[in-house]
Coordinates of C-alpha atoms in Angstrom, one line a residue:
X1143 CA 32.6 -230.1 -12.5
X1144 CA 30.8 -231.1 -15.7
X1145 CA 32.9 -230.9 -18.8
X1146 CA 31.3 -227.9 -20.4
X1147 CA 33.5 -227.4 -23.5
X1148 CA 34.4 -230.9 -24.8
X1149 CA 34.0 -230.0 -28.5
X1150 CA 36.5 -227.3 -28.3
X1151 CA 39.1 -228.7 -26.0
X1152 CA 40.8 -230.9 -28.7
X1153 CA 42.0 -227.7 -30.4
X1154 CA 42.7 -225.5 -27.4
X1155 CA 46.2 -225.0 -26.2
X1156 CA 46.8 -225.5 -22.5
X1157 CA 48.2 -222.1 -21.8
X1158 CA 45.9 -219.7 -20.0
X1159 CA 44.2 -217.0 -22.0
X1160 CA 43.9 -213.5 -20.7
X1161 CA 40.6 -212.9 -19.0
X1162 CA 39.2 -209.4 -19.0
X1163 CA 38.2 -208.2 -15.6
X1164 CA 35.3 -206.0 -14.6
X1165 CA 36.5 -202.4 -14.3
X1166 CA 35.5 -200.0 -11.6
X1167 CA 32.3 -198.1 -12.4
X1168 CA 32.6 -194.4 -12.7
X1169 CA 29.7 -191.9 -12.6
X1170 CA 30.9 -190.2 -15.8
X1171 CA 28.8 -188.9 -18.7
X1172 CA 28.3 -191.6 -21.2
X1173 CA 28.9 -190.9 -24.9
X1174 CA 25.2 -191.4 -25.4
X1175 CA 24.6 -188.1 -23.6
X1176 CA 27.1 -186.4 -25.9
X1177 CA 26.8 -188.0 -29.3
X1178 CA 23.4 -189.6 -29.3
X1179 CA 22.2 -193.0 -28.1
X1180 CA 24.6 -196.0 -28.2
X1181 CA 23.2 -198.9 -30.2
X1182 CA 23.9 -202.4 -28.7
X1183 CA 22.9 -205.7 -30.2
X1184 CA 22.4 -208.6 -27.8
X1185 CA 22.7 -211.9 -29.8
X1186 CA 23.5 -215.6 -29.5
X1187 CA 24.6 -218.5 -31.7
X1188 CA 21.7 -220.6 -30.6
X1189 CA 18.3 -220.2 -29.0
X1190 CA 17.5 -221.0 -25.4
X1191 CA 20.4 -219.3 -23.8
X1192 CA 18.4 -216.6 -22.1
X1193 CA 19.2 -213.7 -24.5
X1194 CA 15.8 -212.0 -24.2
X1195 CA 16.0 -212.2 -20.4
X1196 CA 19.3 -210.5 -20.6
X1197 CA 17.9 -207.7 -22.7
X1198 CA 14.9 -207.1 -20.5
X1199 CA 16.7 -207.2 -17.2
X1200 CA 19.7 -205.2 -18.5
X1201 CA 17.2 -202.5 -19.7
X1202 CA 15.6 -202.3 -16.3
X1203 CA 19.0 -202.0 -14.6
X1204 CA 20.0 -199.2 -17.0
X1205 CA 16.7 -197.4 -16.4
X1206 CA 17.3 -197.5 -12.6
X1207 CA 20.6 -195.9 -13.2
X1208 CA 18.9 -192.9 -14.8
X1209 CA 19.3 -194.0 -18.4
X1210 CA 16.5 -193.8 -21.0
X1211 CA 16.3 -197.1 -22.7
X1212 CA 14.6 -198.2 -25.9
X1213 CA 14.4 -201.9 -26.8
X1214 CA 13.9 -203.0 -30.4
X1215 CA 12.5 -206.5 -30.5
X1216 CA 14.2 -207.9 -33.6
X1217 CA 13.7 -211.6 -32.6
X1218 CA 11.3 -211.8 -35.6
X1219 CA 8.2 -213.9 -35.1
X1220 CA 8.8 -214.8 -31.5
X1221 CA 8.2 -211.6 -29.6
X1222 CA 9.8 -212.8 -26.4
X1223 CA 10.2 -209.3 -25.0
X1224 CA 6.4 -209.3 -24.8
X1225 CA 6.5 -212.4 -22.6
X1226 CA 9.3 -211.1 -20.3
X1227 CA 7.6 -207.7 -19.8
X1228 CA 4.0 -209.0 -19.7
X1229 CA 2.8 -206.7 -22.5
X1230 CA 0.6 -207.2 -25.5
X1231 CA 1.4 -204.6 -28.2
X1232 CA -1.4 -203.7 -30.5
X1233 CA 0.8 -202.4 -33.2
X1234 CA 4.3 -203.3 -34.5
X1235 CA 7.0 -201.8 -36.8
X1236 CA 5.1 -203.4 -39.7
X1237 CA 2.3 -200.9 -39.2
X1238 CA 4.9 -198.1 -39.5
X1239 CA 6.4 -199.6 -42.7
X1240 CA 2.9 -199.8 -44.2
X1241 CA 2.3 -196.1 -43.4
X1242 CA -0.6 -196.9 -41.1
X1243 CA 1.0 -195.6 -37.9
X1244 CA 3.8 -193.3 -36.9
X1245 CA 6.7 -194.6 -34.9
X1246 CA 5.7 -192.8 -31.8
X1247 CA 2.3 -194.6 -31.9
X1248 CA 3.7 -198.1 -31.7
X1249 CA 6.3 -197.6 -28.9
X1250 CA 5.0 -199.2 -25.8
X1251 CA 6.1 -198.8 -22.2
X1252 CA 7.3 -201.7 -20.1
X1253 CA 8.4 -202.0 -16.4
X1254 CA 10.4 -199.1 -14.9
X1255 CA 9.6 -196.9 -17.9
X1256 CA 11.6 -199.0 -20.5
X1257 CA 10.3 -198.3 -24.0
X1258 CA 9.9 -201.0 -26.6
X1259 CA 9.5 -201.1 -30.4
X1260 CA 7.6 -204.3 -31.2
X1261 CA 9.1 -205.8 -34.4
X1262 CA 7.2 -208.6 -36.3
X1263 CA 8.3 -209.8 -39.7
X1264 CA 7.7 -206.3 -41.1
X1265 CA 11.3 -205.5 -40.6
X1266 CA 12.1 -207.5 -43.7
X1267 CA 10.1 -205.1 -45.7
X1268 CA 12.4 -202.2 -44.9
X1269 CA 14.7 -202.9 -47.9
X1270 CA 11.8 -202.6 -50.3
X1271 CA 10.6 -199.1 -49.4
X1272 CA 10.5 -196.2 -51.9
X1273 CA 13.1 -193.5 -51.4
X1274 CA 10.5 -191.1 -50.1
X1275 CA 9.2 -193.6 -47.6
X1276 CA 12.8 -194.3 -46.5
X1277 CA 13.4 -190.6 -45.9
X1278 CA 10.2 -190.2 -43.8
X1279 CA 11.0 -193.3 -41.8
X1280 CA 14.6 -192.2 -41.1
X1281 CA 13.4 -188.8 -40.0
X1282 CA 11.1 -190.5 -37.5
X1283 CA 13.9 -192.5 -36.1
X1284 CA 16.1 -189.4 -36.0
X1285 CA 13.6 -187.8 -33.6
X1286 CA 14.3 -190.6 -31.1
X1287 CA 17.9 -189.5 -30.7
X1288 CA 17.0 -186.9 -28.1
X1289 CA 14.6 -189.2 -26.3
X1290 CA 16.9 -192.2 -25.4
X1291 CA 20.4 -192.9 -24.2
X1292 CA 20.8 -196.5 -25.2
X1293 CA 19.0 -198.6 -27.9
X1294 CA 19.1 -202.4 -27.1
X1295 CA 18.5 -204.7 -30.0
X1296 CA 17.2 -208.2 -29.2
X1297 CA 18.2 -210.2 -32.2
X1298 CA 17.1 -213.7 -33.3
X1299 CA 19.6 -216.5 -32.6
X1300 CA 21.8 -218.1 -35.2
X1301 CA 23.6 -216.9 -38.3
X1302 CA 20.8 -216.0 -40.6
X1303 CA 21.1 -212.9 -42.7
X1304 CA 18.8 -210.9 -40.4
X1305 CA 20.9 -211.8 -37.3
X1306 CA 24.2 -210.9 -39.1
X1307 CA 22.9 -207.6 -40.4
X1308 CA 21.5 -206.4 -37.0
X1309 CA 24.8 -207.2 -35.5
X1310 CA 26.7 -205.3 -38.2
X1311 CA 24.5 -202.3 -37.9
X1312 CA 24.9 -202.0 -34.2
X1313 CA 27.7 -200.0 -32.5
X1314 CA 28.5 -202.9 -30.1
X1315 CA 27.4 -206.5 -29.9
X1316 CA 27.1 -208.8 -26.9
X1317 CA 27.0 -212.6 -27.5
X1318 CA 25.2 -214.5 -24.8
X1319 CA 26.8 -217.9 -24.1
X1320 CA 25.9 -220.7 -21.7
X1321 CA 28.2 -223.6 -20.6
X1322 CA 26.4 -226.0 -23.0
X1323 CA 28.8 -227.3 -25.7
X1324 CA 26.3 -226.4 -28.4
X1325 CA 26.0 -222.8 -27.2
X1326 CA 29.8 -222.5 -27.2
X1327 CA 30.3 -223.9 -30.7
X1328 CA 27.4 -221.9 -32.1
X1329 CA 28.8 -218.7 -30.6
X1330 CA 32.1 -219.5 -32.2
X1331 CA 30.3 -220.1 -35.6
X1332 CA 28.6 -216.7 -35.3
X1333 CA 31.9 -214.9 -34.7
X1334 CA 33.5 -216.8 -37.5
X1335 CA 30.9 -215.8 -40.0
X1336 CA 31.0 -212.1 -39.0
X1337 CA 34.8 -212.1 -39.0
X1338 CA 35.4 -214.0 -42.2
X1339 CA 32.6 -212.6 -44.3
X1340 CA 32.2 -209.0 -42.9
X1341 CA 35.6 -208.2 -41.2
X1342 CA 34.0 -207.8 -37.7
X1343 CA 36.8 -208.1 -35.1
X1344 CA 35.3 -206.9 -31.8
X1345 CA 33.0 -209.1 -29.7
X1346 CA 31.8 -209.1 -26.1
X1347 CA 30.9 -212.3 -24.4
X1348 CA 28.4 -212.6 -21.6
X1349 CA 28.3 -216.0 -19.8
X1350 CA 24.8 -216.9 -18.7
X1351 CA 23.3 -219.7 -16.6
X1352 CA 26.7 -220.6 -15.0
X1353 CA 27.3 -222.0 -11.5
X1354 CA 29.7 -219.2 -10.6
X1355 CA 32.4 -216.8 -11.8
X1356 CA 35.0 -219.6 -11.9
X1357 CA 33.0 -221.6 -14.4
X1358 CA 32.1 -218.5 -16.4
X1359 CA 35.8 -217.5 -16.9
X1360 CA 36.9 -221.1 -17.6
X1361 CA 34.4 -221.5 -20.5
X1362 CA 35.2 -218.0 -21.8
X1363 CA 38.9 -218.7 -21.7
X1364 CA 38.5 -221.8 -23.9
X1365 CA 36.2 -220.0 -26.4
X1366 CA 38.6 -217.0 -26.6
X1367 CA 41.6 -219.2 -27.2
X1368 CA 40.0 -221.2 -30.0
X1369 CA 38.8 -218.0 -31.6
X1370 CA 42.2 -216.4 -31.4
X1371 CA 43.9 -219.5 -32.9
X1372 CA 41.8 -219.4 -36.0
X1373 CA 41.1 -215.7 -36.2
X1374 CA 44.3 -214.1 -35.3
X1375 CA 43.2 -210.4 -35.2
X1376 CA 39.9 -211.0 -33.4
X1377 CA 39.3 -209.2 -30.0
X1378 CA 37.0 -210.8 -27.5
X1379 CA 36.0 -209.2 -24.3
X1380 CA 34.6 -210.9 -21.2
X1381 CA 32.0 -208.6 -19.8
X1382 CA 30.6 -210.7 -17.0
X1383 CA 28.3 -213.5 -16.0
X1384 CA 24.7 -214.2 -14.9
X1385 CA 24.4 -217.2 -12.5
X1386 CA 21.8 -219.9 -12.9
X1387 CA 19.0 -218.8 -10.6
X1388 CA 15.6 -220.4 -9.9
X1389 CA 14.2 -216.9 -9.4
X1390 CA 14.6 -216.3 -13.1
X1391 CA 12.3 -219.2 -13.9
X1392 CA 9.7 -217.9 -11.4
X1393 CA 10.0 -214.4 -12.9
X1394 CA 9.3 -215.7 -16.4
X1395 CA 6.2 -217.5 -15.3
X1396 CA 5.0 -214.2 -13.8
X1397 CA 5.8 -212.4 -17.0
X1398 CA 8.1 -210.0 -15.1
X1399 CA 11.8 -209.3 -15.2
X1400 CA 13.6 -210.9 -12.3
X1401 CA 15.1 -207.5 -11.4
X1402 CA 11.6 -206.3 -10.7
X1403 CA 10.0 -209.1 -8.8
X1404 CA 13.1 -210.5 -7.1
X1405 CA 15.5 -207.6 -6.8
X1406 CA 17.7 -209.3 -4.2
X1407 CA 18.2 -212.5 -6.2
X1408 CA 21.7 -213.4 -7.3
X1409 CA 20.8 -212.9 -11.0
X1410 CA 19.3 -209.5 -10.3
X1411 CA 22.4 -208.4 -8.5
X1412 CA 24.5 -209.7 -11.5
X1413 CA 22.4 -207.7 -13.9
X1414 CA 23.1 -204.6 -11.8
X1415 CA 26.9 -205.2 -11.9
X1416 CA 26.7 -205.9 -15.7
X1417 CA 24.9 -202.7 -16.4
X1418 CA 27.4 -200.6 -14.4
X1419 CA 30.3 -202.3 -16.2
X1420 CA 28.9 -201.8 -19.6
X1421 CA 28.1 -198.2 -18.9
X1422 CA 31.6 -197.5 -17.6
X1423 CA 32.9 -199.1 -20.8
X1424 CA 30.9 -196.6 -22.9
X1425 CA 32.4 -193.7 -21.1
X1426 CA 35.0 -192.0 -23.3
X1427 CA 34.4 -194.5 -26.1
X1428 CA 33.7 -192.8 -29.5
X1429 CA 30.1 -193.4 -30.6
X1430 CA 30.2 -194.3 -34.3
X1431 CA 26.4 -194.5 -34.6
X1432 CA 23.1 -193.5 -33.3
X1433 CA 19.5 -194.6 -33.8
X1434 CA 19.1 -192.9 -37.2
X1435 CA 22.5 -194.3 -38.4
X1436 CA 21.5 -197.8 -37.3
X1437 CA 18.3 -197.7 -39.2
X1438 CA 20.0 -196.1 -42.3
X1439 CA 22.4 -199.1 -42.4
X1440 CA 19.5 -201.5 -42.4
X1441 CA 17.2 -199.6 -44.8
X1442 CA 19.9 -198.8 -47.3
X1443 CA 20.8 -202.4 -48.2
X1444 CA 21.5 -204.3 -45.0
X1445 CA 18.3 -206.3 -45.4
X1446 CA 18.7 -207.0 -49.1

């Protein structure tokens, strides 16, 4: 098997790290149904790891489980969700910030009824709104709490201030990692910045584009051991893996989620397992934020 984590192995101890196993899915009520929508950021240390594909297909899987999903495309300037879902939004969050449209007017519907807030660079203007405009905008977002169960944030890649702030504002964060050494080291860098500069201790790791579960857990183990060695109180959870699948490439060329056009593909089945596990993990977990709280964090200083 190809050496997937060479840059890390020189500082990794040989003892085995504890690998978190997928728990059994339970058809319980999620905290989203009780305390408002859960806010989850899907992020990565580098681009090209399939992060937007994860967001789009996870959203479809959730929707099929009866959850009402809202995606916020925060991958500023790239609009990859548009490509994955085959949509061409006429308006974005920038039109809301300028006061030209209401939030409900820019939300578009994707496959399976998934809702999307198109972003654009207008998000950067949120920190410069008047107090009155902030209140109006927050009230609009507050109205979404009763409409959705989960808000998925598709962040940009890297460690820019925008990426960090979206991750800090979210209730939970999933870092997408591939077996490529650069993906592994960049994921470590992202966690290090958030841990050292902002005190963030909890991270979830999703392995993508792996050959099988064995490779996924092997790469995760080395990443977790390095992180634990240099950030003693950090907590990293393994939430699953998505195998490399040629059907994913075909789906992208069709501008459709693989879960829609190739539902029996190995990657589609893995997204289904991932959605069930993540939902089971939400059950009984205190929800420390909702959509309005998420946006309040961003508007009141996070983007400064």
